[in-house]
Tab-separated table of C-alpha atoms in Angstrom:
chain	number	residue	atom	x	y	z
O	1446	MET	CA	0.257	0.118	0.403
O	1447	LEU	CA	1.877	3.378	-0.913
O	1448	SER	CA	1.345	5.152	1.903
O	1449	ARG	CA	-0.344	9.229	1.031
O	1450	MET	CA	1.803	12.414	-1.283
O	1451	PRO	CA	2.345	14.733	1.038
O	1452	SER	CA	-0.494	18.102	-0.244
O	1453	ALA	CA	1.385	19.882	-2.121
O	1454	ARG	CA	-0.523	23.537	-2.185
O	1455	GLY	CA	-1.393	23.053	1.837
O	1456	SER	CA	2.759	22.555	3.359
O	1457	ARG	CA	3.563	24.611	0.637
O	1458	VAL	CA	1.393	27.573	2.061
O	1459	ARG	CA	2.718	26.773	5.963
O	1460	PHE	CA	5.999	26.367	4.969
O	1461	LEU	CA	5.763	29.775	3.119
O	1462	VAL	CA	3.979	31.464	6.749
O	1463	GLY	CA	6.260	30.398	8.844
O	1464	LEU	CA	9.558	30.829	7.094
O	1465	LEU	CA	7.879	34.380	6.446
O	1466	LEU	CA	7.944	33.918	10.930
O	1467	THR	CA	11.244	33.035	11.387
O	1468	MET	CA	13.071	35.275	9.293
O	1469	HIS	CA	11.505	37.772	10.493
O	1470	GLY	CA	11.901	36.917	14.169
O	1471	PHE	CA	15.523	37.028	12.855
O	1472	PHE	CA	15.824	40.846	12.214
O	1473	VAL	CA	13.688	41.998	15.213
O	1474	ALA	CA	15.019	39.486	18.139
O	1475	PRO	CA	19.046	40.555	17.213
O	1476	TRP	CA	17.431	44.480	17.471
O	1477	LEU	CA	15.512	43.533	20.836
O	1478	VAL	CA	19.591	41.596	22.101
O	1479	ALA	CA	21.298	43.971	21.563
O	1480	ASN	CA	18.759	47.033	22.852
O	1481	ALA	CA	18.039	45.219	26.389
O	1482	PRO	CA	19.346	46.148	29.099
O	1483	LEU	CA	23.005	45.341	30.301
O	1484	GLU	CA	23.081	42.645	33.420
O	1485	LYS	CA	24.942	44.714	35.607
O	1486	THR	CA	27.565	41.581	36.961
O	1487	MET	CA	27.939	39.913	34.236
O	1488	GLY	CA	27.689	42.758	31.032
O	1489	ILE	CA	27.461	41.848	27.431
O	1490	VAL	CA	28.502	38.222	28.377
O	1491	GLN	CA	25.247	37.924	29.147
O	1492	LYS	CA	23.433	38.775	26.072
O	1493	ILE	CA	24.414	34.852	25.086
O	1494	PHE	CA	21.400	33.232	27.452
O	1495	TYR	CA	18.647	34.649	24.538
O	1496	PHE	CA	20.570	32.386	22.435
O	1497	HIS	CA	21.099	29.386	25.092
O	1498	VAL	CA	18.289	29.054	26.955
O	1499	PRO	CA	15.201	29.010	24.088
O	1500	CYS	CA	18.277	26.318	22.439
O	1501	ALA	CA	17.967	24.129	25.673
O	1502	TRP	CA	14.259	24.441	25.679
O	1503	LEU	CA	13.839	22.862	22.240
O	1504	LEU	CA	15.969	20.375	23.559
O	1505	MET	CA	13.732	19.451	26.349
O	1506	LEU	CA	10.898	20.125	23.783
O	1507	SER	CA	12.998	17.832	21.558
O	1508	THR	CA	13.361	14.931	23.419
O	1509	PHE	CA	8.872	15.022	25.174
O	1510	VAL	CA	8.041	15.235	21.230
O	1511	CYS	CA	10.227	12.132	20.656
O	1512	ALA	CA	8.809	10.662	22.637
O	1513	GLY	CA	4.822	11.236	21.532
O	1514	GLY	CA	6.568	10.409	17.963
O	1515	SER	CA	7.506	6.712	20.059
O	1516	LEU	CA	4.409	5.860	21.928
O	1517	ALA	CA	2.712	6.449	19.089
O	1518	TYR	CA	4.761	3.931	16.798
O	1519	LEU	CA	5.071	1.176	19.577
O	1520	PHE	CA	1.519	1.510	21.105
O	1521	ALA	CA	-0.673	1.775	18.114
O	1522	GLY	CA	2.080	2.212	14.755
O	1523	SER	CA	2.009	5.010	13.616
O	1524	GLU	CA	4.061	5.598	11.024
O	1525	ARG	CA	3.814	9.325	11.070
O	1526	GLY	CA	4.759	8.872	14.736
O	1527	ASP	CA	8.028	7.000	13.974
O	1528	ARG	CA	8.571	10.266	11.269
O	1529	LEU	CA	8.741	12.690	14.464
O	1530	ALA	CA	10.349	10.637	16.779
O	1531	LEU	CA	12.918	10.598	14.249
O	1532	CYS	CA	13.069	14.350	12.901
O	1533	SER	CA	12.491	15.519	16.525
O	1534	ALA	CA	14.866	13.266	17.522
O	1535	GLU	CA	17.503	14.997	15.241
O	1536	LEU	CA	16.881	18.326	15.939
O	1537	GLY	CA	16.859	17.602	19.604
O	1538	VAL	CA	21.076	17.050	18.350
O	1539	LEU	CA	20.621	19.998	16.541
O	1540	PHE	CA	20.178	22.430	19.166
O	1541	GLY	CA	21.286	20.492	21.572
O	1542	LEU	CA	25.325	20.639	20.473
O	1543	CYS	CA	24.143	25.123	20.538
O	1544	VAL	CA	23.375	24.376	24.434
O	1545	MET	CA	26.641	22.399	25.168
O	1546	VAL	CA	28.667	24.950	22.970
O	1547	THR	CA	27.170	28.143	23.556
O	1548	GLY	CA	26.390	26.661	27.752
O	1549	PRO	CA	30.805	26.336	28.655
O	1550	LEU	CA	31.211	30.069	26.402
O	1551	TRP	CA	28.805	31.429	29.358
O	1552	ALA	CA	30.186	29.945	31.817
O	1553	ARG	CA	33.531	30.349	31.092
O	1554	ALA	CA	33.121	33.377	30.968
O	1555	ALA	CA	30.506	34.129	34.478
O	1556	TRP	CA	32.040	31.799	36.770
O	1557	GLY	CA	36.000	30.746	35.069
O	1558	VAL	CA	35.162	28.225	34.728
O	1559	PHE	CA	34.236	25.392	30.815
O	1560	TRP	CA	32.491	23.336	33.508
O	1561	THR	CA	31.180	22.747	36.545
O	1562	TRP	CA	28.446	18.791	36.782
O	1563	ASP	CA	25.914	21.007	37.199
O	1564	VAL	CA	21.966	20.516	37.769
O	1565	ARG	CA	21.161	21.752	34.270
O	1566	LEU	CA	24.429	21.527	32.064
O	1567	THR	CA	24.220	17.898	33.407
O	1568	SER	CA	21.026	16.770	33.124
O	1569	SER	CA	20.467	19.069	29.193
O	1570	LEU	CA	24.086	16.899	28.789
O	1571	LEU	CA	22.001	13.433	29.803
O	1572	LEU	CA	19.416	14.929	27.163
O	1573	TRP	CA	21.539	14.884	24.561
O	1574	LEU	CA	23.440	11.916	25.104
O	1575	MET	CA	20.509	9.799	25.521
O	1576	LEU	CA	19.150	12.147	21.577
O	1577	ILE	CA	22.914	10.813	19.752
O	1578	ALA	CA	22.188	6.463	21.133
O	1579	TYR	CA	18.373	7.548	19.916
O	1580	GLY	CA	19.554	8.364	16.410
O	1581	LEU	CA	22.261	5.195	16.640
O	1582	ALA	CA	19.511	2.830	17.690
O	1583	ARG	CA	17.908	4.137	14.440
O	1584	ARG	CA	20.991	3.509	12.340
O	1585	TYR	CA	22.575	0.948	13.609
O	1586	GLY	CA	20.428	-0.921	15.414
O	1587	GLY	CA	19.039	-3.567	12.206
O	1588	ALA	CA	15.999	-4.892	12.149
O	1589	GLY	CA	15.096	-3.838	15.029
O	1590	GLY	CA	16.055	-0.710	15.522
O	1591	ARG	CA	12.668	1.797	15.192
O	1592	ARG	CA	11.584	-0.518	18.106
O	1593	LEU	CA	15.162	-0.432	20.272
O	1594	ALA	CA	14.899	3.590	19.162
O	1595	ALA	CA	10.796	3.911	20.100
O	1596	ALA	CA	12.076	2.284	22.980
O	1597	MET	CA	15.368	4.353	24.288
O	1598	ALA	CA	12.810	7.321	23.400
O	1599	LEU	CA	10.056	6.465	26.399
O	1600	PHE	CA	12.910	5.396	28.507
O	1601	ALA	CA	14.590	9.350	28.241
O	1602	ALA	CA	11.710	10.602	28.646
O	1603	ALA	CA	10.994	8.973	32.156
O	1604	ASP	CA	14.611	9.812	33.038
O	1605	VAL	CA	13.753	13.315	32.326
O	1606	PRO	CA	12.671	13.896	35.828
O	1607	LEU	CA	15.185	11.589	37.630
O	1608	VAL	CA	17.794	12.606	35.526
O	1609	TYR	CA	17.194	16.227	37.461
O	1610	ILE	CA	15.772	14.788	40.624
O	1611	SER	CA	19.151	12.879	40.801
O	1612	VAL	CA	21.905	15.909	39.915
O	1613	ASN	CA	20.427	18.188	42.201
O	1614	LEU	CA	20.411	16.159	44.578
O	1615	TRP	CA	24.171	14.706	44.060
O	1616	ARG	CA	25.500	18.056	43.557
O	1617	GLY	CA	23.397	20.923	45.899
O	1618	LEU	CA	21.678	23.275	44.293
O	1619	HIS	CA	22.155	25.812	41.211
O	1620	PRO	CA	22.927	29.033	42.492
O	1621	ASN	CA	20.116	30.562	40.113
O	1622	THR	CA	17.745	28.608	40.015
O	1623	ARG	CA	15.009	30.818	39.546
O	1624	THR	CA	16.437	33.125	36.186
O	1625	VAL	CA	13.526	34.113	33.963
O	1626	SER	CA	12.040	35.055	36.602
O	1627	SER	CA	13.752	37.226	38.114
O	1628	LEU	CA	14.382	38.825	34.670
O	1629	ALA	CA	14.481	42.122	35.607
O	1630	PRO	CA	11.298	43.555	33.558
O	1631	GLY	CA	13.911	45.149	30.355
O	1632	MET	CA	14.729	41.632	29.373
O	1633	ARG	CA	11.989	39.790	29.164
O	1634	LEU	CA	10.566	41.235	25.479
O	1635	PRO	CA	13.467	39.588	24.228
O	1636	PHE	CA	13.621	37.038	26.328
O	1637	PHE	CA	10.060	36.052	25.035
O	1638	PHE	CA	10.643	36.860	21.669
O	1639	SER	CA	14.441	34.400	20.960
O	1640	LEU	CA	11.910	31.993	22.820
O	1641	ALA	CA	8.916	32.213	20.026
O	1642	ILE	CA	11.207	32.349	17.369
O	1643	PHE	CA	13.411	29.994	18.192
O	1644	SER	CA	10.587	27.520	18.686
O	1645	ALA	CA	8.693	29.006	15.224
O	1646	LEU	CA	12.488	27.451	13.806
O	1647	TRP	CA	12.373	24.374	15.484
O	1648	GLY	CA	9.403	23.747	14.089
O	1649	VAL	CA	9.953	25.143	10.260
O	1650	LEU	CA	12.555	22.358	10.443
O	1651	LEU	CA	10.962	20.082	11.863
O	1652	ALA	CA	7.861	20.013	8.979
O	1653	LEU	CA	10.758	20.225	6.669
O	1654	ARG	CA	12.260	17.012	7.463
O	1655	MET	CA	9.266	14.991	8.190
O	1656	ARG	CA	8.370	15.930	4.550
O	1657	ALA	CA	11.957	14.544	3.406
O	1658	GLU	CA	11.666	11.920	5.471
O	1659	HIS	CA	7.701	10.748	4.081
O	1660	SER	CA	8.936	11.775	0.305
O	1661	GLN	CA	12.240	9.046	1.140
O	1662	THR	CA	10.135	6.416	2.473
O	1663	ARG	CA	7.538	7.200	-0.687
O	1664	LEU	CA	10.266	6.912	-2.925
O	1665	VAL	CA	11.778	4.078	-1.723
O	1666	GLU	CA	7.542	2.564	-2.478
O	1667	LEU	CA	7.738	3.434	-5.721
O	1668	ALA	CA	11.299	1.423	-5.958
O	1669	ILE	CA	9.948	-1.389	-5.163
O	1670	VAL	CA	6.476	-1.370	-6.890
O	1671	ILE	CA	8.642	-0.550	-10.047
O	1672	GLU	CA	10.779	-4.021	-9.770
O	1673	ASP	CA	7.880	-4.784	-9.289
O	1674	ALA	CA	6.921	-4.506	-12.574
O	1675	GLU	CA	9.641	-4.708	-14.293
O	1676	GLY	CA	9.718	-8.006	-12.850
O	1677	LYS	CA	6.348	-9.665	-14.346
O	1678	SER	CA	6.047	-8.601	-17.577
O	1679	PRO	CA	9.959	-10.179	-19.200
X	272	MET	CA	-3.165	-28.142	31.908
X	273	ALA	CA	-4.635	-25.944	34.031
X	274	ARG	CA	-3.576	-22.172	33.162
X	275	ARG	CA	-0.693	-20.761	34.504
X	276	SER	CA	-0.584	-17.514	37.156
X	277	TRP	CA	0.707	-14.810	35.512
X	278	ILE	CA	4.133	-15.210	37.597
X	279	ALA	CA	4.793	-19.279	37.555
X	280	GLN	CA	4.817	-18.400	33.317
X	281	ALA	CA	7.543	-15.333	34.526
X	282	ALA	CA	9.116	-18.033	36.946
X	283	ARG	CA	9.241	-20.435	34.776
X	284	ILE	CA	11.036	-18.300	32.259
X	285	ALA	CA	13.406	-17.148	34.796
X	286	TRP	CA	13.984	-21.295	35.424
X	287	LYS	CA	15.270	-21.824	32.524
X	288	ASP	CA	17.269	-19.579	32.041
X	289	LEU	CA	18.921	-20.409	35.193
X	290	HIS	CA	18.595	-24.100	34.081
X	291	ILE	CA	21.288	-23.571	31.154
X	292	GLU	CA	23.232	-21.631	33.057
X	293	GLY	CA	23.424	-24.504	35.604
X	294	ARG	CA	24.481	-26.604	33.665
X	295	SER	CA	26.966	-23.822	31.580
X	296	ARG	CA	28.061	-21.260	34.375
X	297	GLU	CA	29.740	-19.475	30.921
X	298	VAL	CA	27.569	-16.055	32.199
X	299	VAL	CA	28.476	-16.121	35.855
X	300	TYR	CA	32.215	-17.175	35.037
X	301	THR	CA	33.319	-14.713	31.419
X	302	MET	CA	30.870	-11.687	33.547
X	303	GLY	CA	32.826	-12.298	37.082
X	304	PHE	CA	35.901	-12.407	35.788
X	305	MET	CA	35.332	-9.321	33.864
X	306	ALA	CA	34.192	-8.156	37.049
X	307	ALA	CA	36.650	-8.521	38.962
X	308	LEU	CA	39.400	-7.019	36.223
X	309	VAL	CA	37.530	-3.990	35.692
X	310	VAL	CA	38.173	-3.063	40.122
X	311	LEU	CA	42.071	-4.452	38.928
X	312	VAL	CA	41.948	-2.030	35.684
X	313	PHE	CA	40.632	0.759	38.738
X	314	SER	CA	43.261	-0.077	41.368
X	315	PHE	CA	46.008	-0.086	39.276
X	316	ALA	CA	44.374	2.882	38.013
X	317	PHE	CA	44.398	4.351	40.885
X	318	ILE	CA	46.556	3.837	44.025
X	319	SER	CA	49.995	4.726	43.348
X	320	GLY	CA	52.255	5.126	46.014
X	321	GLN	CA	53.023	3.783	49.155
X	322	GLU	CA	49.139	4.319	49.959
X	323	ASP	CA	47.328	1.646	50.013
X	324	ALA	CA	43.652	2.617	50.952
X	325	VAL	CA	41.301	4.983	48.448
X	326	GLY	CA	38.755	6.903	49.833
X	327	PRO	CA	34.873	4.974	50.753
X	328	ASP	CA	33.510	7.238	46.789
X	329	ALA	CA	35.920	5.960	45.104
X	330	VAL	CA	35.568	1.923	46.264
X	331	ALA	CA	31.781	2.375	45.843
X	332	GLY	CA	32.560	3.915	41.927
X	333	ILE	CA	34.560	0.770	41.663
X	334	LEU	CA	32.126	-1.975	43.119
X	335	TRP	CA	29.075	0.359	40.618
X	336	VAL	CA	31.557	0.971	37.570
X	337	ALA	CA	32.618	-2.824	38.206
X	338	VAL	CA	28.811	-4.050	38.016
X	339	LEU	CA	27.911	-2.213	34.978
X	340	PHE	CA	30.250	-3.533	32.992
X	341	SER	CA	30.253	-6.671	33.120
X	342	GLY	CA	25.939	-6.649	34.110
X	343	THR	CA	26.169	-5.667	29.662
X	344	VAL	CA	27.893	-8.586	29.591
X	345	ALA	CA	25.679	-11.148	30.338
X	346	LEU	CA	23.187	-9.431	29.392
X	347	SER	CA	24.064	-9.562	26.083
X	348	ARG	CA	25.198	-13.474	26.790
X	349	THR	CA	21.629	-14.706	28.083
X	350	PHE	CA	20.004	-13.613	24.751
X	351	ASP	CA	22.287	-14.512	22.387
X	352	ARG	CA	21.220	-18.113	24.211
X	353	GLU	CA	17.910	-17.416	22.111
X	354	ARG	CA	19.244	-16.129	18.690
X	355	GLU	CA	20.534	-19.794	18.680
X	356	SER	CA	18.444	-22.698	16.581
X	357	GLU	CA	16.477	-19.191	17.420
X	358	ALA	CA	14.970	-19.693	20.228
X	359	ILE	CA	13.476	-16.736	20.408
X	360	ARG	CA	10.554	-16.962	17.969
X	361	SER	CA	9.448	-20.273	20.143
X	362	LEU	CA	9.686	-18.322	23.039
X	363	LEU	CA	7.829	-15.889	21.833
X	364	LEU	CA	5.242	-18.613	19.313
X	365	SER	CA	4.591	-20.052	22.961
X	366	PRO	CA	1.207	-19.458	25.126
X	367	VAL	CA	2.502	-16.237	27.700
X	368	PRO	CA	2.397	-12.698	27.985
X	369	ARG	CA	4.868	-11.239	27.178
X	370	SER	CA	5.229	-9.003	30.355
X	371	ALA	CA	5.882	-12.564	31.746
X	372	ILE	CA	8.715	-12.893	29.494
X	373	TYR	CA	9.964	-10.237	30.686
X	374	ALA	CA	9.321	-10.671	33.851
X	375	GLY	CA	11.347	-13.429	33.725
X	376	LYS	CA	14.484	-12.728	31.893
X	377	LEU	CA	14.792	-9.541	34.120
X	378	ALA	CA	14.920	-12.029	36.749
X	379	ALA	CA	17.606	-14.905	35.750
X	380	THR	CA	19.645	-12.040	34.596
X	381	ALA	CA	19.426	-10.370	38.192
X	382	ALA	CA	19.861	-13.043	39.784
X	383	ILE	CA	23.068	-13.987	37.686
X	384	MET	CA	24.583	-10.345	38.031
X	385	LEU	CA	24.211	-10.664	41.846
X	386	LEU	CA	25.476	-14.096	42.491
X	387	VAL	CA	28.841	-12.717	41.120
X	388	GLU	CA	28.378	-9.522	43.114
X	389	LEU	CA	27.951	-11.261	45.925
X	390	LEU	CA	31.470	-12.470	44.534
X	391	LEU	CA	32.743	-8.600	43.519
X	392	ALA	CA	32.029	-7.185	46.896
X	393	PRO	CA	33.668	-9.530	49.433
X	394	LEU	CA	37.109	-8.728	46.232
X	395	LEU	CA	36.464	-4.974	47.298
X	396	THR	CA	36.672	-5.333	50.757
X	397	ALA	CA	40.253	-7.519	51.010
X	398	LEU	CA	41.725	-4.816	47.983
X	399	PHE	CA	40.705	-1.693	50.026
X	400	SER	CA	40.279	-2.825	53.188
X	401	ALA	CA	36.378	-1.357	52.975
X	402	ALA	CA	34.031	-1.489	55.564
X	403	ILE	CA	31.103	-3.649	54.138
X	404	TRP	CA	30.748	-5.304	56.799
X	405	PRO	CA	29.472	-3.194	59.410
X	406	HIS	CA	26.013	-2.661	56.585
X	407	ALA	CA	26.279	-5.752	55.080
X	408	LEU	CA	22.318	-5.862	54.643
X	409	TRP	CA	22.062	-3.172	53.221
X	410	LEU	CA	23.965	-3.079	50.519
X	411	GLY	CA	23.159	-6.300	49.326
X	412	LEU	CA	19.470	-4.911	49.254
X	413	LEU	CA	21.579	-1.640	47.350
X	414	LEU	CA	23.050	-4.338	45.136
X	415	LEU	CA	19.630	-5.960	44.616
X	416	LEU	CA	17.991	-2.824	43.687
X	417	GLY	CA	20.999	-1.293	41.559
X	418	THR	CA	20.735	-5.120	39.181
X	419	ILE	CA	17.183	-4.429	39.363
X	420	GLY	CA	17.357	-1.257	38.101
X	421	PHE	CA	20.282	-1.632	35.275
X	422	ALA	CA	18.569	-5.204	34.627
X	423	SER	CA	15.288	-3.972	33.548
X	424	VAL	CA	16.160	-1.217	31.389
X	425	GLY	CA	18.997	-3.615	30.040
X	426	VAL	CA	16.514	-6.555	29.303
X	427	ILE	CA	14.472	-3.970	26.634
X	428	PHE	CA	17.417	-3.246	24.444
X	429	SER	CA	19.131	-6.312	24.346
X	430	ALA	CA	16.156	-7.661	23.447
X	431	ALA	CA	15.823	-4.967	20.645
X	432	LEU	CA	18.718	-5.653	19.881
X	433	LEU	CA	19.373	-9.805	19.161
X	434	ARG	CA	18.754	-8.666	15.486
X	435	ALA	CA	21.097	-6.247	14.922
X	436	ARG	CA	25.417	-6.777	13.813
X	437	SER	CA	26.342	-4.348	16.067
X	438	ARG	CA	24.336	-5.392	19.412
X	439	ASP	CA	27.662	-5.592	21.869
X	440	ALA	CA	29.233	-1.894	20.786
X	441	LEU	CA	25.631	-0.844	21.537
X	442	LEU	CA	24.655	-2.096	23.814
X	443	GLY	CA	26.226	-0.774	26.111
X	444	ALA	CA	26.069	2.948	24.268
X	445	LEU	CA	21.768	3.038	24.608
X	446	LEU	CA	22.395	1.502	27.609
X	447	PHE	CA	25.250	3.931	29.817
X	448	PRO	CA	22.980	7.089	29.786
X	449	ILE	CA	19.361	5.990	30.657
X	450	VAL	CA	21.183	4.254	33.343
X	451	ILE	CA	23.344	7.127	34.992
X	452	PRO	CA	20.772	7.725	37.064
X	453	VAL	CA	21.143	4.100	38.954
X	454	LEU	CA	24.137	4.635	38.621
X	455	LEU	CA	24.145	7.773	41.139
X	456	ALA	CA	21.568	6.761	43.007
X	457	ALA	CA	23.332	3.491	44.081
X	458	SER	CA	27.125	4.769	44.350
X	459	ARG	CA	25.998	7.360	46.573
X	460	ALA	CA	23.908	5.194	49.009
X	461	THR	CA	26.778	2.477	48.794
X	462	ALA	CA	29.560	5.963	49.564
X	463	TYR	CA	27.652	6.878	52.633
X	464	LEU	CA	27.586	3.011	53.703
X	465	LEU	CA	30.896	2.643	53.414
X	466	ASP	CA	32.793	5.917	55.097
X	467	PRO	CA	33.058	4.621	59.027
X	468	THR	CA	33.040	8.881	59.124
X	469	ALA	CA	29.220	9.463	57.760
X	470	PRO	CA	28.123	11.626	61.027
X	471	ASP	CA	24.578	10.072	60.074
X	472	LEU	CA	23.072	7.680	57.436
X	473	ASP	CA	20.206	9.845	56.834
X	474	PRO	CA	21.363	10.685	52.871
X	475	ALA	CA	22.313	6.428	52.642
X	476	LEU	CA	18.150	5.866	54.059
X	477	PHE	CA	17.595	8.873	51.213
X	478	TRP	CA	19.131	7.813	48.109
X	479	THR	CA	18.431	3.621	48.558
X	480	ARG	CA	14.777	4.746	48.878
X	481	PHE	CA	15.218	7.376	46.286
X	482	LEU	CA	16.609	4.157	44.118
X	483	ALA	CA	14.005	1.859	44.157
X	484	ALA	CA	11.414	4.608	43.385
X	485	LEU	CA	13.871	4.309	40.060
X	486	ASP	CA	13.391	0.750	39.871
X	487	VAL	CA	9.750	0.672	40.034
X	488	VAL	CA	9.546	2.830	36.887
X	489	PHE	CA	11.934	1.861	34.964
X	490	VAL	CA	9.858	-2.019	35.406
X	491	VAL	CA	6.296	-0.148	35.222
X	492	VAL	CA	7.932	1.204	31.472
X	493	GLY	CA	9.520	-2.194	31.426
X	494	LEU	CA	6.593	-4.072	31.444
X	495	TRP	CA	4.794	-1.946	29.290
X	496	SER	CA	7.274	-1.359	26.496
X	497	PHE	CA	8.309	-5.287	25.897
X	498	GLU	CA	5.444	-6.022	23.899
X	499	PRO	CA	5.780	-3.973	21.326
X	500	VAL	CA	8.962	-4.375	21.085
X	501	VAL	CA	9.471	-7.503	20.419
X	502	MET	CA	6.447	-7.620	18.127
X	503	GLY	CA	8.671	-7.458	15.052
X	504	GLU	CA	10.571	-11.068	15.934
């Protein structure tokens, strides 16, 4: 049975809207960030926060979307869920990389070290590792690889709170656990704007990646159909 | 024949695995040797000069790293057996709930791992003069809980990796990120128990409870996801 062709016009409109929103954001967001008040003690270094925190949030979101898609795949046999899980895991690895690059940069400037075993650093690192492991299972897991990866995603999602609690108790509390709620009023708009824009970018990338994945599946199916037809007619 | 209860079926599967192991003793020997080697490797790496002892933190860490690494050996071997003569197919065709298969496999793997760990703990005492006897029962409980936490995830992954070519390399790569909380809780609690200067054992009690909670979460997710994961076999 051939899977349905993605409807061309509907998705084109969606992508245009998403792309416009995102591009718009990439002109407005830097302007907002540049004009946000300077943090008193950290100065200009703090601006990385507008980039770093949205990436960390998307890393987290990707993990849960991946688990949701895996759930749909494992228990309802949803191919779409499987695609969603794969694509969000890939995006999670990508945004996780941004977190792992910007985090130490900021930490070096603010704390004087690149890395500390702080709860949020450590849990983000573990989340990122789980998503990378998901990708490894998908790619090298052989015949059962997709199911294995889906199980991995379920365990990863169940692990998120457990990792957070255990690392928190292991290392003691983070000095500024309530950064966002204690944000200076001038920083709130740029922060939430960046958050929204990054999430929009994530959504657009996810839609594009899922479409590419869908087309690839369809292509393989078509190739099989053609092969069958050629095999039947001498 | 009357339909057996779920527990009886799970016990039957665990018994089958232990029976095979009792005949060949392959997993116990290889895993035990591997665990002892991990301990020795750490000893050579950590102990320097005239200093003979390492702190309780290091002993706890060495113990749990040895359990983790040797545990992957046990996991991949118990499922390798199911590959021989396509035994897994008959197992999955048998009229047994999949969750009972999971529970049986988990029990057998945990039992084999525990057997090795019971030999490993005295070895640590001998090598590092760690004080395991004052809280021997508690340590045993920790080993049991930690092993269940580790094996509950490991059984799912090694069952799904049955047909993968690079399964030995993948098992550790997938398993370790997930079981980090187990490692943290187990090694923290062990370190408190082994520390003769610890003012009180409240942290150890807390971590033991946390480990039990982890086990509940992992076993529930395992029981629940085993069936769809092995469905493709």
